[in-house]
Amino acid sequence: MERTSTAGEPTAHRSARYDRRTGDRRDVESPLVSVIIPTYNEADNVPILVRRIEKALADLDYEIIVVDDDSPDLTWHVADELARAQPRLSVIRRTDARGLSSAVMAGFAQAKGRTLAVLDADLQHDERILPDLVSAIVDDGAQIAVGSREAPGGSYGDFGPWRRTISWGGARMAQLMLRTPVNDPMSGFFAVDRSRYEEVADKVNPKGFKILLEFLATGSTPRVTEIGFAFGQRLHGATKLTGSVVVAYLMALLELAGGRFVTARFSAYAIVGLSGVAVRATALGVFIISGVTNPVTWWLAIEVAIIWNYWWNNRFTFNAYRHRGVHALSGLVKFHAVAAHGLLVATATERFLIANVFGDASLIAEGAAVLIGLGLATVGNYHLNRSFTWDALPA
Ligand code: GDD
Ligand code: MN
């Protein structure tokens, strides 16, 4: 590891361990850190943030790259003007692409730094911890340093209870599914070592939901440090992360957790299917406890599960193609047709296997036949529902 710290000298502040000041000269070959700022309509915030970063990194050799997606408020122009007087600042104006993750990746691709950092333009990320993020990597050997709301000194600022719960739940799910020991994996504020960046850059999904998740979950398990910061209030402008963020997030987790074997959408479909099995069992249980058991209740329990599955597939699995209003009803009718198909496939497969392949009706043979039948029906129904019920593109 490259180390140019000044051993033996008193180090009052952590960042004083670097003696890499270069005055006004910008070391275009390899600054210690490249700070990427993705922007969309942040014209009012960018000048303030650039000034704050200059102050925070005054002791270090750095470059700043603003990646703007041709903002209607002319953020790119404001940044260009600043860059004229600040050789450390450069601006990428993208007219052919949009999206937070791909903007960050575009900035990384151009960056020359030994470490690569990202922070939001809206001043919600405290730039004063940037030197500590860099130090965690170059001095302490971390591969990824996360600006964390869950580490000591960190907080969620003025997040309401709802957003706090979503954030908390999302973090726990990421830990469970990706096995990354990070308490704030949803943070958009982090730095990554160049070698880690190069290891995963080609595998990162630029349409991915959270770029940090991609860097955490792709490739080998990274060494991670979290450094606390207090999430601030957005100063100007409005948040862009609205709408179906939760759904997109869960899909991203599924993609990262199982994407090598099956698509995220199929995982979602299978999870909904399993939950439907539980719902049906619960409905049956309720009927049995209330003392009503007849063929009608048996079918009723299936119906409850079908509606449950339809609702969740509409809102989750096929969220991007979801039916609204009256269309939701015609979708439900189609979903029933596909469910009937699945029932047929499952039953036919099961009977065929028991009669012709397993040859006997032992419990194990029967169980295996049921599972294979269910598996075939699930895969078949998934494709039918995708193309027929939701008219979704293949994925
Ligand atoms: N270039 C580019 N293109 N930048 C974008 C785009 C885009 O399509 N969309 C958003 N940005 C920029 C914004 O201008 C801002 O600088 C940053 O990305 C984050 O966008 P916000 O709209 O402020 O997001 P947020 O505050 O809701 O979410 C932030 O906090 C979350 C944690 O709760 C982000 O940092 C998330 O990554 C983070 O998970
Ligand atoms: Mn924000």
XYZ file of C-alpha atoms and ligand atoms in Angstrom:
435
model
C 0.000 0.000 0.000
C 1.278 3.414 -0.899
C 2.040 5.413 2.203
C 3.510 8.847 2.301
C 2.515 9.702 5.826
C 5.010 11.707 7.786
C 6.104 9.259 10.423
C 7.407 10.739 13.658
C 5.817 14.108 13.212
C 3.133 15.190 15.634
C -0.304 14.629 14.186
C -2.821 16.929 15.782
C -5.573 16.111 13.324
C -5.962 12.869 11.443
C -5.682 14.481 8.060
C -2.366 16.020 9.118
C -0.934 12.560 8.515
C -0.842 13.412 4.842
C 1.821 15.767 3.729
C 0.543 16.028 0.244
C -0.399 19.610 -0.160
C 0.170 20.774 -3.696
C -0.929 24.353 -3.434
C -2.843 25.395 -6.496
C -1.248 22.882 -8.787
C -3.594 20.080 -9.581
C -1.858 16.737 -9.693
C -3.733 15.437 -12.699
C -1.794 12.192 -12.668
C -3.032 10.837 -9.353
C -4.613 12.962 -6.689
C -5.136 11.286 -3.343
C -8.885 11.504 -3.712
C -11.364 12.179 -6.487
C -14.648 13.510 -5.162
C -17.604 12.788 -7.426
C -20.695 14.959 -7.078
C -23.702 13.708 -9.035
C -26.127 16.532 -9.697
C -29.567 17.064 -11.065
C -31.003 20.539 -10.536
C -28.556 21.535 -7.836
C -27.494 24.936 -9.233
C -27.970 26.672 -5.876
C -26.125 24.005 -3.896
C -23.064 23.330 -6.034
C -21.153 26.582 -5.345
C -21.680 26.192 -1.604
C -20.621 22.550 -1.634
C -17.508 23.143 -3.741
C -16.389 25.850 -1.341
C -16.972 23.559 1.626
C -15.023 20.709 0.024
C -12.124 23.034 -0.744
C -12.032 23.891 2.932
C -12.366 20.301 4.138
C -9.658 18.983 1.812
C -7.319 21.975 1.952
C -4.500 19.771 3.254
C -4.900 17.078 0.632
C -4.370 16.637 -3.048
C -7.802 16.198 -4.551
C -9.948 16.695 -7.590
C -13.688 17.312 -7.760
C -15.817 16.012 -10.603
C -19.384 17.247 -10.986
C -21.472 14.880 -13.091
C -24.588 16.665 -14.238
C -27.318 15.167 -16.407
C -28.027 18.302 -18.376
C -30.095 19.819 -15.574
C -32.813 22.228 -16.709
C -31.637 24.647 -14.009
C -28.212 24.719 -15.722
C -26.247 23.216 -12.835
C -23.565 22.195 -15.361
C -23.156 25.796 -16.419
C -22.825 27.018 -12.843
C -20.203 24.309 -12.258
C -18.371 25.216 -15.465
C -18.103 28.810 -14.293
C -16.633 27.659 -10.978
C -14.186 25.378 -12.780
C -12.678 28.320 -14.632
C -11.260 29.609 -11.367
C -10.683 26.207 -9.778
C -8.352 23.873 -11.686
C -9.172 21.021 -9.333
C -12.791 21.036 -10.475
C -14.018 19.479 -13.686
C -17.516 18.991 -15.020
C -19.104 16.187 -16.983
C -22.322 17.211 -18.683
C -24.220 14.166 -19.849
C -26.873 14.710 -22.471
C -27.311 11.083 -23.479
C -27.924 9.423 -20.118
C -29.712 9.944 -16.826
C -29.612 8.302 -13.453
C -27.760 8.592 -10.180
C -25.809 5.319 -10.327
C -24.659 5.702 -13.899
C -23.664 9.310 -13.194
C -21.468 8.152 -10.325
C -19.930 5.460 -12.529
C -19.238 8.041 -15.244
C -17.442 10.195 -12.673
C -15.441 7.231 -11.386
C -14.431 6.304 -14.927
C -12.877 9.717 -15.466
C -11.401 10.043 -11.969
C -7.649 9.780 -11.464
C -7.616 9.491 -7.696
C -5.979 6.889 -5.490
C -9.346 6.809 -3.725
C -12.770 7.639 -5.171
C -15.432 9.347 -3.090
C -19.069 10.277 -3.749
C -21.321 12.684 -1.981
C -24.663 14.297 -2.694
C -24.774 17.878 -3.893
C -27.579 18.962 -1.611
C -25.401 19.405 1.497
C -27.065 16.516 3.324
C -23.707 14.731 3.419
C -21.183 16.296 5.765
C -18.068 16.889 3.679
C -15.999 17.403 6.826
C -15.598 13.646 7.241
C -14.058 13.273 3.758
C -10.481 13.276 5.150
C -11.441 10.506 7.578
C -12.992 8.439 4.795
C -9.810 8.786 2.773
C -7.624 8.041 5.768
C -9.584 4.893 6.584
C -8.555 3.619 3.167
C -4.993 4.845 2.649
C -3.836 4.629 6.266
C -5.963 1.884 7.759
C -6.376 -0.448 4.803
C -10.133 -0.331 4.364
C -11.366 -0.968 0.808
C -14.590 0.913 1.321
C -15.247 3.689 3.842
C -18.913 4.523 4.404
C -20.252 7.844 5.619
C -22.693 6.303 8.054
C -25.731 7.499 9.924
C -25.494 4.419 12.134
C -21.883 4.717 13.313
C -20.874 6.702 16.430
C -21.496 10.370 15.730
C -24.007 9.531 13.028
C -27.690 10.417 12.914
C -30.637 10.571 10.562
C -31.278 14.273 10.992
C -34.855 15.240 10.366
C -35.975 11.900 8.924
C -39.553 11.243 10.019
C -40.475 7.952 11.707
C -41.655 6.491 8.377
C -38.414 7.138 6.459
C -36.430 6.084 9.484
C -38.256 2.757 9.624
C -37.779 2.187 5.900
C -34.099 2.985 6.220
C -33.693 0.744 9.225
C -35.599 -2.167 7.664
C -33.753 -1.772 4.391
C -30.410 -1.895 6.137
C -31.354 -5.035 8.066
C -32.558 -6.731 4.875
C -29.352 -5.866 3.086
C -27.344 -7.341 5.942
C -29.401 -10.510 5.854
C -29.356 -11.008 2.121
C -25.921 -9.747 1.189
C -24.104 -10.717 4.376
C -22.280 -7.407 4.442
C -21.583 -6.258 7.985
C -22.474 -2.642 7.218
C -24.958 -0.796 9.366
C -25.826 1.851 6.796
C -25.607 0.129 3.400
C -28.104 2.591 1.904
C -25.835 5.557 2.342
C -25.005 7.513 -0.774
C -21.851 8.873 0.858
C -18.687 6.750 0.682
C -15.164 6.360 -0.593
C -13.680 3.345 -2.301
C -10.120 2.240 -2.841
C -9.044 2.324 -6.481
C -8.144 -1.363 -6.511
C -11.593 -2.282 -5.209
C -13.126 -0.034 -7.821
C -11.157 -1.744 -10.538
C -12.091 -5.169 -9.216
C -15.822 -4.565 -9.471
C -16.254 -1.741 -12.008
C -17.143 -4.031 -14.925
C -19.606 -6.017 -12.861
C -21.474 -3.075 -11.376
C -24.958 -2.533 -12.727
C -25.062 1.145 -13.759
C -28.832 1.017 -13.589
C -28.524 -0.409 -10.102
C -30.436 1.163 -7.300
C -27.694 1.906 -4.838
C -24.165 2.158 -6.049
C -22.750 1.480 -2.579
C -24.658 -1.819 -2.411
C -23.048 -2.821 -5.687
C -19.589 -2.070 -4.391
C -20.298 -3.964 -1.184
C -21.913 -7.045 -2.678
C -20.004 -7.581 -5.930
C -16.811 -9.630 -5.987
C -14.939 -10.669 -2.847
C -16.092 -9.496 0.583
C -14.504 -6.079 1.148
C -12.952 -4.639 4.288
C -15.293 -1.841 5.331
C -15.064 1.026 7.809
C -18.015 3.192 8.810
C -17.590 6.777 9.882
C -20.481 8.597 11.492
C -22.014 11.778 10.172
C -25.241 13.631 10.853
C -27.516 13.540 7.824
C -28.412 17.154 7.151
C -31.405 18.955 5.776
C -31.603 19.457 2.028
C -30.796 23.134 1.512
C -32.271 23.939 -1.901
C -34.321 22.029 -4.413
C -36.232 18.797 -4.005
C -35.411 15.130 -3.488
C -35.477 12.955 -6.594
C -35.859 9.679 -4.787
C -39.612 9.280 -4.584
C -42.315 6.884 -5.769
C -41.535 3.200 -5.849
C -38.184 3.475 -4.137
C -38.876 0.656 -1.712
C -39.814 -1.739 -4.507
C -36.758 -0.786 -6.539
C -34.612 -1.324 -3.478
C -35.962 -4.799 -2.742
C -35.485 -5.732 -6.395
C -31.911 -4.524 -6.232
C -31.274 -6.690 -3.174
C -32.744 -9.733 -4.928
C -30.650 -9.030 -7.983
C -27.468 -8.780 -5.947
C -28.301 -11.775 -3.768
C -29.372 -14.217 -6.463
C -28.898 -12.484 -9.779
C -26.312 -14.960 -10.952
C -28.803 -17.823 -10.937
C -32.227 -16.356 -11.590
C -33.482 -12.878 -12.339
C -34.541 -10.614 -9.502
C -38.026 -10.583 -10.915
C -38.295 -14.343 -10.793
C -37.012 -14.354 -7.203
C -39.679 -11.808 -6.337
C -42.325 -13.937 -8.043
C -41.191 -17.049 -6.182
C -41.196 -15.225 -2.842
C -44.719 -13.966 -3.470
C -45.725 -17.516 -4.436
C -44.345 -18.913 -1.176
C -46.123 -16.244 0.828
C -49.314 -17.270 -1.006
C -48.872 -20.843 0.191
C -48.691 -19.538 3.771
C -51.732 -17.321 3.236
C -53.741 -20.243 1.931
C -52.745 -22.408 4.901
C -53.715 -19.596 7.285
C -57.076 -19.119 5.583
C -57.758 -22.863 5.803
C -56.711 -22.822 9.453
C -59.138 -20.009 10.195
C -61.961 -21.942 8.541
C -61.117 -25.082 10.466
C -60.960 -23.251 13.797
C -64.315 -21.623 13.102
C -65.701 -25.085 12.424
C -66.589 -24.568 8.774
C -64.945 -27.083 6.495
C -66.474 -27.991 3.195
C -65.373 -27.931 -0.466
C -66.400 -24.299 -0.715
C -64.048 -23.167 2.034
C -61.271 -25.219 0.414
C -61.695 -23.230 -2.801
C -62.204 -20.011 -0.863
C -58.783 -20.407 0.734
C -57.249 -20.823 -2.742
C -59.099 -17.731 -3.914
C -57.768 -15.687 -1.010
C -54.235 -16.792 -1.905
C -54.747 -15.969 -5.595
C -55.889 -12.439 -4.784
C -53.014 -12.026 -2.346
C -50.496 -13.204 -4.937
C -51.991 -10.998 -7.627
C -51.863 -7.907 -5.441
C -48.255 -8.409 -4.452
C -47.090 -9.355 -7.938
C -48.810 -6.263 -9.240
C -47.243 -4.019 -6.624
C -43.874 -5.709 -6.310
C -42.808 -8.248 -8.948
C -44.233 -6.382 -11.935
C -44.348 -2.966 -10.307
C -43.023 -1.186 -13.376
C -45.869 -2.617 -15.456
C -48.538 -2.581 -12.817
C -52.253 -2.386 -13.561
C -54.173 0.495 -12.055
C -57.892 1.246 -11.710
C -60.206 -0.940 -13.771
C -57.270 -2.566 -15.537
C -56.429 -4.165 -12.227
C -59.618 -6.228 -12.591
C -58.902 -7.527 -16.088
C -55.402 -8.320 -14.851
C -56.906 -10.314 -12.009
C -59.038 -12.302 -14.468
C -55.963 -13.139 -16.540
C -54.078 -14.053 -13.382
C -56.848 -16.559 -12.570
C -56.502 -18.167 -15.998
C -52.780 -18.563 -15.450
C -53.362 -19.929 -11.954
C -55.701 -22.564 -13.415
C -53.005 -23.462 -15.922
C -50.536 -23.848 -13.072
C -52.893 -26.081 -11.125
C -53.234 -28.276 -14.207
C -49.508 -28.485 -14.856
C -48.744 -29.241 -11.220
C -51.404 -31.955 -10.913
C -50.641 -33.546 -14.282
C -46.888 -33.613 -13.621
C -47.393 -35.067 -10.182
C -49.703 -37.857 -11.423
C -47.493 -38.621 -14.400
C -44.381 -38.926 -12.236
C -46.010 -41.154 -9.667
C -47.565 -43.409 -12.297
C -44.675 -43.658 -14.747
C -41.397 -42.673 -13.134
C -41.390 -43.313 -9.407
C -43.504 -46.426 -9.770
C -44.572 -46.454 -6.139
C -46.549 -44.144 -3.930
C -44.206 -43.853 -0.956
C -44.314 -40.602 0.952
C -40.937 -39.502 -0.398
C -41.860 -40.241 -4.001
C -45.093 -38.384 -3.568
C -43.354 -35.413 -1.989
C -40.812 -35.281 -4.795
C -43.540 -35.471 -7.424
C -45.458 -32.627 -5.757
C -42.334 -30.440 -5.602
C -41.344 -31.044 -9.221
C -44.915 -30.325 -10.295
C -44.965 -27.093 -8.298
C -41.584 -26.065 -9.683
C -42.654 -26.583 -13.295
C -45.943 -24.796 -12.677
C -44.153 -21.855 -11.047
C -41.678 -21.399 -13.902
C -44.393 -21.808 -16.536
C -46.798 -19.484 -14.752
C -44.084 -16.911 -14.258
C -43.525 -16.636 -18.000
C -47.231 -16.642 -18.758
C -47.914 -13.942 -16.188
C -45.028 -11.871 -17.435
C -46.097 -11.852 -21.072
C -49.868 -12.345 -20.760
C -51.025 -10.840 -17.460
C -48.584 -7.917 -17.238
C -47.177 -7.560 -20.740
C -43.731 -6.982 -19.244
C -40.453 -7.022 -21.149
C -38.362 -10.175 -20.653
C -36.111 -10.015 -17.596
N -26.332 13.155 -12.349
C -27.432 12.819 -11.689
N -28.444 12.196 -12.364
N -27.555 13.113 -10.373
C -28.698 12.772 -9.740
C -29.763 12.121 -10.376
C -29.613 11.817 -11.771
O -30.482 11.239 -12.415
N -30.747 11.914 -9.460
C -30.308 12.438 -8.306
N -29.072 12.970 -8.465
C -28.230 13.633 -7.473
C -28.901 14.767 -6.729
O -28.741 15.986 -7.378
C -28.159 14.711 -5.404
O -26.931 15.370 -5.479
C -27.907 13.220 -5.206
O -27.935 12.653 -6.505
C -28.939 12.539 -4.291
O -30.248 12.827 -4.749
P -31.394 13.264 -3.730
O -32.603 13.502 -4.538
O -30.923 14.356 -2.831
O -31.561 11.903 -2.911
P -32.074 11.696 -1.417
O -31.648 12.787 -0.503
O -33.514 11.352 -1.444
O -31.279 10.354 -1.074
C -29.970 10.417 -0.585
O -29.953 9.865 0.676
C -30.223 8.485 0.701
C -30.172 8.005 2.096
O -31.354 8.185 2.726
C -28.996 9.683 -1.526
O -27.674 9.921 -1.085
C -29.214 8.218 -1.531
O -28.165 7.591 -2.266
C -29.205 7.746 -0.108
O -29.501 6.386 -0.072
Mn -30.770 14.489 -0.794
